[in-house]
Coordinates of C-alpha atoms in Angstrom, one line a residue:
Chain Y
M264 CA 17.7 -20.5 15.2
N265 CA 17.7 -18.6 11.9
A266 CA 21.1 -17.1 12.2
T267 CA 22.1 -17.8 8.6
P268 CA 21.9 -14.8 6.4
V269 CA 19.9 -16.7 3.8
R270 CA 16.9 -14.6 2.7
P271 CA 13.4 -15.9 3.5
G272 CA 12.1 -18.0 0.7
A273 CA 15.5 -19.2 -0.6
E274 CA 14.6 -22.8 0.2
A275 CA 11.3 -22.4 -1.6
V276 CA 13.1 -20.9 -4.7
A277 CA 15.5 -23.8 -4.7
G278 CA 12.8 -26.4 -4.3
K279 CA 10.0 -25.0 -6.5
G280 CA 11.7 -22.6 -8.8
W281 CA 11.7 -18.8 -8.7
L282 CA 8.4 -18.3 -10.5
A283 CA 6.4 -20.7 -8.2
A284 CA 8.1 -19.2 -5.2
H285 CA 6.9 -15.7 -6.3
K286 CA 3.5 -16.6 -7.8
W287 CA 1.2 -14.8 -5.4
L288 CA 3.6 -11.9 -5.0
I289 CA 3.6 -11.3 -8.7
L290 CA -0.2 -11.7 -8.9
R291 CA -0.6 -9.3 -6.0
R292 CA 1.6 -6.6 -7.5
S293 CA -0.2 -7.0 -10.8
S294 CA -3.5 -6.5 -9.0
Q295 CA -2.3 -3.4 -7.1
I296 CA -0.7 -1.8 -10.1
G297 CA -3.5 -3.0 -12.5
I298 CA -6.2 -1.4 -10.3
L299 CA -4.2 1.8 -10.1
L300 CA -3.8 1.8 -13.9
L301 CA -7.5 1.2 -14.4
F302 CA -8.1 4.5 -12.5
L303 CA -5.2 6.3 -14.3
V304 CA -5.9 5.4 -18.0
G305 CA -8.9 7.8 -17.8
P306 CA -7.1 10.9 -16.9
W307 CA -3.9 9.9 -18.8
F308 CA -5.3 8.6 -22.0
G309 CA -9.0 9.5 -22.0
I310 CA -10.0 5.8 -21.7
W311 CA -12.7 6.0 -19.1
I312 CA -13.1 2.5 -17.7
V313 CA -13.2 3.6 -14.1
K314 CA -14.1 7.1 -12.9
G315 CA -13.4 8.5 -9.4
N316 CA -11.1 7.0 -6.8
L317 CA -11.1 4.4 -4.1
N318 CA -13.6 6.4 -2.0
F319 CA -16.1 6.1 -4.7
S320 CA -15.8 4.9 -8.3
Y321 CA -18.0 4.3 -11.2
T322 CA -17.0 1.5 -13.5
L323 CA -18.1 1.7 -17.1
N324 CA -20.9 4.0 -16.0
F325 CA -22.6 0.9 -14.5
L326 CA -21.0 -0.4 -11.4
P327 CA -20.8 1.9 -8.3
L328 CA -18.3 1.0 -5.7
A329 CA -17.9 3.0 -2.5
D330 CA -15.5 2.6 0.4
P331 CA -17.7 1.5 3.3
Y332 CA -15.3 3.1 5.8
V333 CA -15.8 6.6 4.3
I334 CA -19.6 6.0 4.3
V335 CA -19.5 5.0 8.0
Q336 CA -17.6 8.2 8.7
S337 CA -20.2 10.2 6.8
L338 CA -22.9 8.5 8.9
A339 CA -21.0 9.3 12.1
A340 CA -21.0 12.9 11.0
R341 CA -24.8 12.6 10.7
Q342 CA -25.2 12.7 6.9
V343 CA -27.0 9.9 5.2
P344 CA -25.6 9.5 1.7
E345 CA -27.8 8.8 -1.2
K346 CA -28.7 5.4 -2.6
L347 CA -25.9 5.2 -5.1
A348 CA -23.1 5.5 -2.5
L349 CA -24.9 3.1 -0.1
T350 CA -25.3 0.6 -2.9
G351 CA -21.6 1.0 -3.8
A352 CA -20.6 0.4 -0.2
A353 CA -22.8 -2.7 0.0
F354 CA -21.1 -4.2 -3.1
V355 CA -17.7 -3.6 -1.6
V356 CA -18.7 -5.1 1.8
L357 CA -20.1 -8.2 0.0
F358 CA -17.0 -8.5 -2.1
Y359 CA -14.6 -8.4 0.8
L360 CA -16.8 -10.8 2.8
L361 CA -16.0 -13.2 0.0
V362 CA -12.3 -12.5 -0.6
G363 CA -11.2 -11.6 2.9
G364 CA -11.5 -8.1 4.5
R365 CA -7.9 -7.1 4.5
S366 CA -7.4 -8.3 1.0
Y367 CA -8.1 -4.7 0.4
C368 CA -4.8 -3.9 2.0
S369 CA -2.6 -6.3 0.2
W370 CA -4.3 -6.5 -3.2
V371 CA -5.8 -3.0 -3.8
C372 CA -4.4 -0.3 -1.5
P373 CA -1.6 1.8 -3.1
V374 CA 0.0 2.6 0.2
N375 CA 0.9 -1.1 0.6
L376 CA 3.3 -0.8 -2.4
M377 CA 5.1 1.9 -0.5
T378 CA 5.2 0.3 2.9
D379 CA 6.2 -3.0 1.4
L380 CA 9.1 -1.2 -0.3
A381 CA 10.0 0.4 3.0
Y382 CA 10.0 -3.1 4.7
W383 CA 12.1 -4.6 1.9
L384 CA 14.6 -1.7 2.2
R385 CA 14.6 -2.1 6.0
V386 CA 15.6 -5.8 5.6
R387 CA 18.1 -5.0 2.9
L388 CA 19.8 -2.3 5.0
G389 CA 19.7 -4.5 8.0
L390 CA 17.9 -1.9 10.1
K391 CA 17.2 -3.5 13.4
G392 CA 15.0 -2.3 16.2
S393 CA 11.5 -0.9 16.0
A394 CA 9.4 1.4 18.1
H395 CA 6.8 -0.5 20.1
I396 CA 3.1 0.3 19.4
S397 CA 0.7 -2.5 20.0
R398 CA -1.1 -3.9 17.0
P399 CA -4.6 -3.1 18.4
T400 CA -3.7 0.6 18.3
R401 CA -5.3 0.5 14.8
Y402 CA -8.7 -0.1 16.4
W403 CA -8.2 2.9 18.7
M404 CA -7.3 4.9 15.5
L405 CA -10.5 3.6 13.9
G406 CA -12.6 4.6 16.9
M407 CA -10.9 8.0 17.1
T408 CA -11.7 8.8 13.4
L409 CA -15.3 8.0 14.0
V410 CA -15.5 10.1 17.2
V411 CA -13.8 13.0 15.5
A412 CA -16.2 12.7 12.6
A413 CA -19.1 12.8 15.1
I414 CA -17.8 15.7 17.0
T415 CA -16.7 17.9 14.1
G416 CA -19.6 16.8 11.9
S417 CA -17.2 16.3 9.0
I418 CA -15.3 13.4 7.5
A419 CA -12.3 14.7 9.2
W420 CA -10.0 11.7 8.7
E421 CA -10.2 12.1 5.0
M422 CA -8.3 15.3 5.3
V423 CA -5.2 13.5 6.4
N424 CA -5.7 9.9 5.4
P425 CA -2.6 8.8 3.6
V426 CA -4.4 6.0 1.8
S427 CA -7.0 8.2 0.0
M428 CA -4.4 11.0 -0.2
L429 CA -2.1 8.8 -2.3
H430 CA -4.8 7.3 -4.5
R431 CA -6.6 10.6 -5.1
G432 CA -3.3 12.4 -5.5
L433 CA -2.1 10.1 -8.2
I434 CA -5.4 10.6 -10.1
F435 CA -6.3 14.2 -9.4
G436 CA -2.9 15.8 -8.4
L437 CA -0.8 15.2 -5.4
G438 CA 0.0 18.7 -4.1
L439 CA 1.9 18.4 -0.9
A440 CA 0.4 15.0 -0.2
W441 CA 3.8 13.6 -1.1
A442 CA 5.2 14.9 2.2
V443 CA 2.6 13.0 4.2
L444 CA 3.4 9.9 2.2
L445 CA 7.1 10.3 2.6
A446 CA 6.5 10.6 6.3
V447 CA 4.7 7.3 6.3
F448 CA 7.4 5.7 4.2
L449 CA 10.2 6.9 6.5
F450 CA 8.3 5.9 9.6
D451 CA 8.0 2.4 8.3
L452 CA 11.6 2.3 7.2
F453 CA 13.4 3.8 10.2
V454 CA 11.0 4.0 13.1
M455 CA 8.8 0.9 13.0
R456 CA 8.6 -2.4 11.3
H457 CA 5.2 -2.7 9.5
G458 CA 4.4 0.5 11.4
W459 CA 1.6 2.0 9.3
C460 CA -0.2 -0.9 7.7
G461 CA 0.4 -3.3 10.6
H462 CA -0.3 -1.1 13.6
L463 CA -1.9 2.2 12.9
C464 CA -3.9 2.4 9.7
P465 CA -7.7 2.7 10.6
V466 CA -8.6 1.8 7.0
G467 CA -7.0 -1.6 7.5
A468 CA -8.6 -1.9 10.9
F469 CA -12.0 -1.3 9.4
Y470 CA -11.5 -3.9 6.7
S471 CA -10.2 -6.4 9.3
L472 CA -13.7 -6.1 10.9
I473 CA -15.2 -7.3 7.6
G474 CA -12.4 -9.9 7.6
K475 CA -13.7 -11.4 10.8
F476 CA -16.5 -12.9 8.8
S477 CA -15.0 -13.4 5.4
L478 CA -14.9 -16.5 3.4
A479 CA -11.5 -16.8 1.7
R480 CA -8.8 -17.9 4.1
I481 CA -5.3 -19.1 4.2
T482 CA -5.5 -22.8 5.1
L483 CA -2.7 -25.1 6.2
P484 CA -3.5 -28.4 4.7
A485 CA 0.0 -29.7 5.3
R486 CA 0.9 -28.1 8.5
A487 CA 2.4 -31.4 9.7
A488 CA 5.1 -30.9 7.1
C489 CA 6.3 -27.7 8.6
N490 CA 10.1 -27.8 9.2
D491 CA 10.2 -24.7 11.4
C492 CA 12.3 -22.7 8.9
M493 CA 10.4 -19.5 10.0
D494 CA 10.3 -18.1 6.5
C495 CA 6.5 -17.6 6.7
F496 CA 7.0 -15.5 9.9
A497 CA 9.7 -13.5 8.2
V498 CA 7.6 -12.5 5.2
C499 CA 4.2 -12.2 6.9
P500 CA 3.1 -8.6 7.5
E501 CA 1.0 -9.8 10.4
P502 CA 3.0 -12.7 11.7
Q503 CA 1.0 -13.1 14.9
V504 CA -1.9 -14.6 12.8
I505 CA 0.2 -17.6 11.7
R506 CA 1.2 -19.2 15.0
P507 CA -2.2 -20.5 16.4
A508 CA -3.0 -22.3 13.1
L509 CA 0.5 -23.6 12.3
K510 CA 1.2 -24.9 15.8
A511 CA -2.3 -26.1 16.5
I512 CA -2.4 -24.0 19.7
D513 CA -5.4 -24.9 21.8
G514 CA -6.5 -27.3 19.0
T515 CA -6.8 -24.5 16.4
A516 CA -7.9 -25.8 13.1
P517 CA -5.4 -25.6 10.2
L518 CA -6.9 -22.4 9.1
I519 CA -6.0 -18.8 9.7
L520 CA -9.2 -17.2 11.0
E521 CA -7.5 -14.1 12.4
A522 CA -9.1 -11.0 11.1
N523 CA -5.8 -9.3 10.3
C524 CA -4.5 -11.8 7.9
T525 CA -4.3 -9.8 4.6
N526 CA -4.6 -12.9 2.4
C527 CA -1.4 -11.7 0.6
G528 CA -0.4 -15.3 0.0
R529 CA 3.3 -14.6 0.5
C530 CA 3.5 -17.5 3.0
I531 CA 2.3 -19.9 0.3
D532 CA 5.1 -18.6 -1.9
V533 CA 8.0 -18.9 0.6
C534 CA 7.1 -22.3 2.1
S535 CA 9.2 -25.0 0.6
K536 CA 6.9 -27.6 2.2
D537 CA 3.7 -26.2 0.7
V538 CA 2.1 -26.0 4.1
F539 CA -0.2 -23.2 3.1
A540 CA -2.9 -22.8 0.5
F541 CA -5.8 -20.6 -0.2
G542 CA -9.1 -22.1 0.9
S543 CA -12.3 -21.2 2.6
R544 CA -13.2 -20.7 6.3
F545 CA -15.0 -24.0 6.1
N546 CA -11.8 -26.0 5.3
T547 CA -11.6 -27.4 8.9
T548 CA -11.9 -31.0 8.0
V549 CA -8.2 -31.4 7.1
A550 CA -6.6 -34.2 9.1
P551 CA -5.1 -33.1 12.4
V552 CA -1.3 -32.9 12.9
T553 CA 0.1 -36.4 12.5
G554 CA 3.7 -35.9 12.9
V555 CA 5.6 -35.3 16.2
P556 CA 3.6 -32.7 18.1
H557 CA 5.4 -29.4 18.4
P558 CA 6.1 -28.0 21.8
A559 CA 4.2 -24.8 22.3
P560 CA 6.7 -21.9 21.6
K561 CA 7.6 -19.8 24.6
Chain X
M183 CA -1.1 -11.6 47.5
N184 CA 0.3 -15.0 46.7
T185 CA 3.3 -15.4 44.4
E186 CA 1.2 -16.7 41.5
N187 CA -0.7 -13.5 41.2
K188 CA 2.4 -11.3 41.1
P189 CA 3.3 -11.7 37.4
S190 CA -0.3 -11.2 36.4
A191 CA -0.5 -8.1 38.5
A192 CA 2.7 -6.8 36.9
A193 CA 1.2 -7.8 33.5
R194 CA -2.0 -6.0 34.4
R195 CA -0.1 -2.9 35.3
Q196 CA 1.9 -3.1 32.1
F197 CA -1.3 -3.6 30.1
L198 CA -3.0 -0.6 31.8
A199 CA 0.1 1.5 31.2
D200 CA 0.3 0.4 27.5
T201 CA -3.4 1.1 27.0
A202 CA -3.1 4.5 28.6
R203 CA -0.1 5.4 26.4
M204 CA -1.9 4.2 23.3
A205 CA -5.2 6.0 24.2
C206 CA -3.3 9.2 24.9
G207 CA -1.3 9.0 21.7
V208 CA -4.3 8.3 19.6
G209 CA -6.3 10.9 21.4
L210 CA -3.7 13.5 20.8
L211 CA -3.7 12.7 17.1
G212 CA -7.5 12.9 17.1
L213 CA -7.4 16.3 18.7
G214 CA -5.0 17.5 15.9
V215 CA -7.3 16.0 13.2
G216 CA -10.4 17.5 14.8
L217 CA -8.9 21.0 15.1
Y218 CA -7.6 20.8 11.5
A219 CA -11.1 19.8 10.4
K220 CA -12.7 22.6 12.3
H221 CA -10.3 25.1 10.7
A222 CA -11.1 23.9 7.2
K223 CA -14.9 24.2 7.7
A224 CA -15.2 27.8 6.5
L225 CA -14.8 28.1 2.8
P226 CA -12.1 30.5 1.8
P227 CA -13.3 33.6 -0.1
A228 CA -11.8 32.7 -3.4
A229 CA -13.1 29.1 -3.6
L230 CA -16.6 28.3 -4.7
R231 CA -18.4 25.0 -4.5
P232 CA -20.1 23.4 -7.5
P233 CA -23.8 24.1 -8.0
G234 CA -26.2 22.5 -5.5
A235 CA -23.5 22.1 -2.8
L236 CA -25.0 21.7 0.6
P237 CA -24.2 24.4 3.2
E238 CA -20.5 24.1 4.1
T239 CA -21.1 22.4 7.5
E240 CA -23.1 19.6 6.0
F241 CA -21.0 19.4 2.8
S242 CA -17.9 18.4 4.7
A243 CA -19.8 15.5 6.2
A244 CA -21.6 14.4 2.9
C245 CA -18.8 14.8 0.3
I246 CA -16.8 11.6 0.1
R247 CA -14.0 13.2 -2.0
C248 CA -14.5 10.9 -5.0
G249 CA -14.0 13.5 -7.7
L250 CA -16.9 12.4 -9.9
C251 CA -18.2 15.9 -10.2
V252 CA -14.7 17.0 -11.4
R253 CA -14.8 14.2 -14.0
D254 CA -18.2 15.0 -15.3
C255 CA -17.7 18.8 -15.6
P256 CA -17.4 19.3 -19.4
F257 CA -15.5 22.5 -19.0
N258 CA -13.0 21.1 -16.5
I259 CA -13.5 24.0 -14.1
L260 CA -13.6 21.9 -10.9
H261 CA -10.6 20.9 -8.8
L262 CA -10.2 18.6 -5.8
S263 CA -8.4 20.5 -3.1
K264 CA -4.9 19.4 -2.2
P265 CA -3.7 19.0 1.4
E266 CA -2.0 22.4 1.4
E267 CA -5.0 24.3 0.2
P268 CA -7.3 26.0 2.8
L269 CA -10.3 23.8 2.2
S270 CA -11.2 20.3 3.4
T271 CA -8.7 18.0 1.5
G272 CA -10.1 16.3 -1.5
T273 CA -13.3 18.4 -1.8
P274 CA -14.3 20.1 -5.1
Y275 CA -14.1 23.8 -5.8
F276 CA -13.6 26.3 -8.5
V277 CA -12.1 29.7 -8.7
A278 CA -14.3 32.2 -10.6
R279 CA -11.5 34.4 -11.8
Q280 CA -9.7 31.4 -13.4
L281 CA -12.6 29.6 -14.9
P282 CA -16.2 30.3 -13.9
C283 CA -19.1 27.9 -14.0
E284 CA -20.6 27.6 -17.5
M285 CA -24.1 26.8 -16.1
C286 CA -24.8 23.6 -18.1
E287 CA -28.6 23.2 -18.3
D288 CA -28.4 19.4 -17.4
I289 CA -26.0 20.1 -14.4
P290 CA -23.8 17.0 -15.0
C291 CA -21.7 17.7 -11.8
V292 CA -24.8 17.4 -9.6
K293 CA -25.9 14.3 -11.4
A294 CA -22.5 12.7 -10.9
C295 CA -22.5 13.1 -7.1
P296 CA -23.2 9.7 -5.5
T297 CA -23.9 11.0 -2.0
G298 CA -26.1 14.1 -2.4
A299 CA -23.4 16.4 -1.2
L300 CA -24.4 18.2 -4.4
D301 CA -28.2 18.3 -3.9
H302 CA -30.0 16.3 -6.5
S303 CA -33.2 18.3 -6.1
L304 CA -31.5 21.2 -8.0
K305 CA -33.0 20.8 -11.5
D306 CA -32.7 24.4 -12.7
I307 CA -29.2 25.7 -12.9
N308 CA -30.6 29.3 -12.7
K309 CA -31.7 28.4 -9.1
S310 CA -28.2 27.5 -8.0
K311 CA -26.4 29.5 -5.3
M312 CA -22.7 28.9 -5.7
G313 CA -22.0 32.2 -4.3
L314 CA -23.0 35.9 -4.7
A315 CA -21.5 38.6 -6.8
V316 CA -20.4 41.7 -5.0
L317 CA -19.2 44.9 -6.6
V318 CA -16.3 45.1 -4.2
D319 CA -14.4 48.1 -5.5
H320 CA -16.3 51.3 -6.2
E321 CA -13.1 53.1 -6.9
T322 CA -12.0 51.0 -9.8
C323 CA -15.3 49.8 -11.3
L324 CA -15.4 51.5 -14.7
N325 CA -19.1 52.1 -14.5
F326 CA -18.6 53.8 -11.2
L327 CA -16.1 56.1 -12.9
G328 CA -18.7 57.1 -15.3
L329 CA -17.7 54.9 -18.2
R330 CA -20.0 52.5 -20.0
C331 CA -18.1 49.3 -19.5
D332 CA -21.2 47.2 -18.6
I333 CA -19.3 44.0 -19.2
C334 CA -20.5 42.3 -16.0
Y335 CA -24.0 43.2 -16.9
R336 CA -23.8 41.9 -20.4
I337 CA -21.9 38.6 -19.6
C338 CA -24.3 37.6 -16.9
P339 CA -26.2 34.4 -17.8
V340 CA -29.2 35.8 -16.0
I341 CA -29.0 39.1 -17.8
D342 CA -31.0 42.0 -16.5
K343 CA -32.1 40.1 -13.5
A344 CA -29.0 39.2 -11.5
I345 CA -27.3 42.4 -12.4
T346 CA -29.2 45.5 -13.4
L347 CA -27.8 49.0 -14.2
V348 CA -29.2 51.6 -11.9
P349 CA -28.9 55.2 -13.2
L350 CA -27.6 57.8 -10.9
S351 CA -26.5 61.3 -11.7
N352 CA -22.7 61.8 -12.0
P353 CA -21.7 64.3 -9.3
R354 CA -18.3 64.8 -11.0
T355 CA -19.6 66.2 -14.3
G356 CA -23.0 67.3 -13.0
R357 CA -24.7 66.3 -16.2
H358 CA -24.0 62.7 -17.0
T359 CA -25.3 59.4 -15.7
L360 CA -23.6 56.7 -13.8
F361 CA -24.9 53.2 -14.6
I362 CA -24.3 51.4 -11.4
P363 CA -24.1 47.5 -11.8
T364 CA -26.4 46.3 -9.0
V365 CA -26.5 42.7 -8.0
H366 CA -29.8 41.1 -6.9
S367 CA -29.2 38.2 -4.6
E368 CA -32.4 36.3 -5.4
Q369 CA -31.3 35.9 -9.1
C370 CA -27.5 35.7 -8.8
T371 CA -26.3 32.1 -9.1
G372 CA -22.7 32.9 -8.2
C373 CA -21.4 31.4 -11.5
G374 CA -18.6 33.9 -11.5
K375 CA -18.8 35.0 -15.1
C376 CA -18.8 38.6 -14.1
E377 CA -15.7 38.2 -12.0
K378 CA -13.9 36.4 -14.8
A379 CA -14.9 39.0 -17.4
C380 CA -14.2 42.1 -15.3
P381 CA -11.6 44.1 -17.3
T382 CA -9.8 45.8 -14.4
E383 CA -6.4 44.4 -13.5
V384 CA -7.9 42.9 -10.4
A385 CA -11.6 42.2 -10.6
S386 CA -13.8 45.0 -9.3
I387 CA -16.7 42.6 -9.0
K388 CA -16.1 39.3 -7.2
V389 CA -18.1 36.3 -6.3
F390 CA -17.9 35.2 -2.7
P391 CA -19.4 32.3 -0.8
L392 CA -22.9 33.3 0.3
Y393 CA -22.0 33.5 4.0
M394 CA -19.5 36.2 3.2
A395 CA -21.4 38.1 0.6
K396 CA -25.0 38.3 2.0
G397 CA -26.1 40.6 4.7
Q398 CA -29.2 40.0 6.7
L399 CA -31.7 42.5 8.3
S400 CA -32.4 41.9 11.9
S401 CA -35.6 39.9 12.3
H402 CA -37.5 42.6 14.0
Y403 CA -37.0 45.1 11.2
R404 CA -40.1 46.2 9.2
L405 CA -39.9 48.3 6.1
G406 CA -42.6 50.9 6.5
W407 CA -43.4 51.2 2.8
V408 CA -43.6 47.4 2.4
E409 CA -45.9 47.1 5.4
K410 CA -48.0 49.9 4.2
E411 CA -48.4 48.2 0.8
K412 CA -49.2 44.9 2.5
A413 CA -51.8 46.5 4.7
G414 CA -53.3 48.6 1.9
G415 CA -52.9 51.9 3.8
S416 CA -51.0 53.6 6.5
L417 CA -50.5 51.6 9.6
V418 CA -50.0 54.7 11.7
A419 CA -52.9 56.7 13.1
P420 CA -52.9 60.3 11.6
D421 CA -51.1 62.8 13.7
V422 CA -53.0 64.7 16.3
E423 CA -52.5 68.4 15.5
H424 CA -49.8 69.7 17.8
R425 CA -50.7 72.4 20.1
Y426 CA -48.2 75.1 20.9
N427 CA -48.1 77.1 24.0
M428 CA -47.0 80.5 22.8
P429 CA -46.7 83.9 24.3
E430 CA -49.7 86.0 23.6
G431 CA -49.9 87.4 20.2
M432 CA -47.4 84.9 18.7
K433 CA -48.1 81.9 16.7
Y434 CA -46.2 79.0 15.2
E435 CA -47.1 77.5 12.0
S436 CA -45.5 74.4 10.6
G437 CA -43.4 75.3 7.6
K438 CA -43.7 79.0 8.2
G439 CA -42.2 79.4 11.6
L440 CA -42.8 81.9 14.3
S441 CA -44.8 85.0 13.6
S442 CA -46.6 87.6 15.5
G443 CA -50.4 87.1 15.6
A444 CA -51.0 90.1 13.4
P445 CA -50.3 89.6 9.7
A446 CA -46.7 90.6 9.3
D447 CA -45.7 93.3 6.8
A448 CA -42.8 92.5 4.6
A449 CA -39.8 93.6 6.6
P450 CA -37.5 96.0 4.8
G451 CA -34.5 94.4 3.3
S452 CA -35.9 90.9 3.3
A453 CA -36.2 89.1 0.0
P454 CA -39.7 88.0 -0.8
G455 CA -40.4 84.5 0.2
S456 CA -37.2 84.1 2.2
A457 CA -38.9 84.4 5.5
S458 CA -40.7 81.1 5.2
G459 CA -39.4 78.4 7.4
L460 CA -35.9 79.8 7.9
P461 CA -34.7 80.9 11.3
K462 CA -34.4 84.6 11.7
A463 CA -30.6 84.7 11.8
M464 CA -30.5 83.1 8.4
Q465 CA -32.9 85.4 6.7
G466 CA -31.9 88.6 4.8
S467 CA -29.7 89.7 2.1
K468 CA -26.6 88.2 3.6
L469 CA -27.5 84.9 2.1

C-alpha cells in the first residue's frame, strides 16, 4: 500500500513545516548529545558538572545517580552496594517511572545514536531483509546476564556491554571497545533491522520493566483521524507497540501502554494528522473512535 | 485431532522451536561471557588495585565501573581497564612502575567509591594493602651486589618498617657488608614507590598483588623459638641421657667420640686437640 518512494514524514513536513515535523527528533538528539557533553566537559575542559559515567555519576557533588541494572547485577553477584549507590539507583528508578522506562534508550543512551544512524543508512541504502530474532529475546538476554552474574560472582555483563563500553570509553578512553561498537553498528546495518536496541539489548529490556509502570505515555487523542499512511510504523523502533492503541484492537484505550515504547516521540513528528501526543497513562478518557471502524489488520 | 487444532499445533511447534533456538543462542552467549569473566578474575601481576579494594573475587561483583576513584585521584595514577586489557573491563588499576600510589592521607579514591568496592572502613592509608613489594632479582639488585643503593629503602613511605636493611657479610670480598633490602609484609602497603624508584633498567624490586607475593606457612607449623617464648620455657622434656652398649673397655662420650676406657695417651703424630670429635680417619697431620 505504501509503494511510493516517498520518505516517511514527507506528508507531515508538507503539512506542518520541517521544524514541527522534526521537533521531538531534534529535542531527543539534543538530549542525547547534551547528556554526553555534560559528562565530557569535565575531562575535556576541566568543568566538573558531572563525574563518572552512566553506571554511576555524581552531579555537582550533590546528586548521585546509579544505573539500577548494574546494581541489580551486583546484587545477583551477592554484593550489597553501599547507600550512595543504592540511593542513586532509587533516584533513577523513580525518574524513569515518571518519564517512561525506555526513555533511557531514546533520550540518554549513546548507543542509540549509533544504531539510529545504522537504521537511517539501512533505509537510505535500501537494504532489505533482516535476520529473524524475536523481540522477547532481550528478556532472555536480561535473564542470562543475571544468571551469569550469580554464577561467576561478578558483574560479568559489564565486561562486554556495548552501552557502558561506549559511554565509559568516550569519557575514560575507548581502547578496543570501538571494535565491539562497530560490530553492533554493522549488525544493525546489514544483519538485522533494529537488531541491537530492538531485540537484544538487556539494558533496554531492564528499563522496559520499569516502563511497564511508568507515567509518561504516548497517547492517541486523535486516532480517529488516522489515514493509514503507515509513517508512524515506518519510523517507530518498536512498531509492534502502536497497533493495539491505534486500531483499538480489543477495545484498547488510545494510549500506548506497551513497555517497549521508547517515548521517542518520532510518531508525533511524522503524523500529518496529529494523531499522537505525549500524555500520561491516565489519559484513557479520550472519546472512542468515532469514524468508520477499521477492519482489524491481518 | 480436529482440523481447528492443526494450525495451533503447528504454531505451538514453531513457538517451541523458536524458543529453543533463542534460549540456546542466548545460553551460548552467556557461556562465553561467563568464561570471559572467570578468566578476568585473577589480577594480572603488573596491575594493582586502588587502596582498600576488596579481595578480587568480591571486587568484580562490587565495582560498578563508574570511574569516580579515577576522577578523585589527585595524581591521576588510576586508569579504567579497556576491553583488551587482561582485567575486568572498566575496573580501576594502576601500574607501579609507571606511577605509584602517592598515599594521600585522606584517601580520596576510597571516599569517592559509591559501592564500597573500595572499603570505606580503611581510614589510615598506611594500613592499605594494594600489593606487596618483592625483591625479585637478587642478581641485579645493587645492594645485593654490595653497593649502597638503598633507594627503595629511602623512598618507602613507611621507611624503616616496610623495608629494612639487613646486614650480611659479603662473601665476595670477605670483609664488607651487604645491606639486604628486606620487605616486611605487615607494614608494606604495596604503594609501588620502591618499584618506581628502583634504578636498574628493569626494576629489581616489584610490587605484586598480595595473592602472588605472599607465602603462607602450613597451618600446623609451629616455630619452636616462638612457642618457647610463649610458654616461658622449653616445651620439650630434657633429654634422658643416652646409654651406649659398648664393648668392654670402650666408652663413647658425646663430643669426644670413641675412646678406650683407660685415659688415652697422646698418640704420636696427632696434633693436640685434633682428636676431639673427629672420626679417626680424619685425624692426623694429613689435614
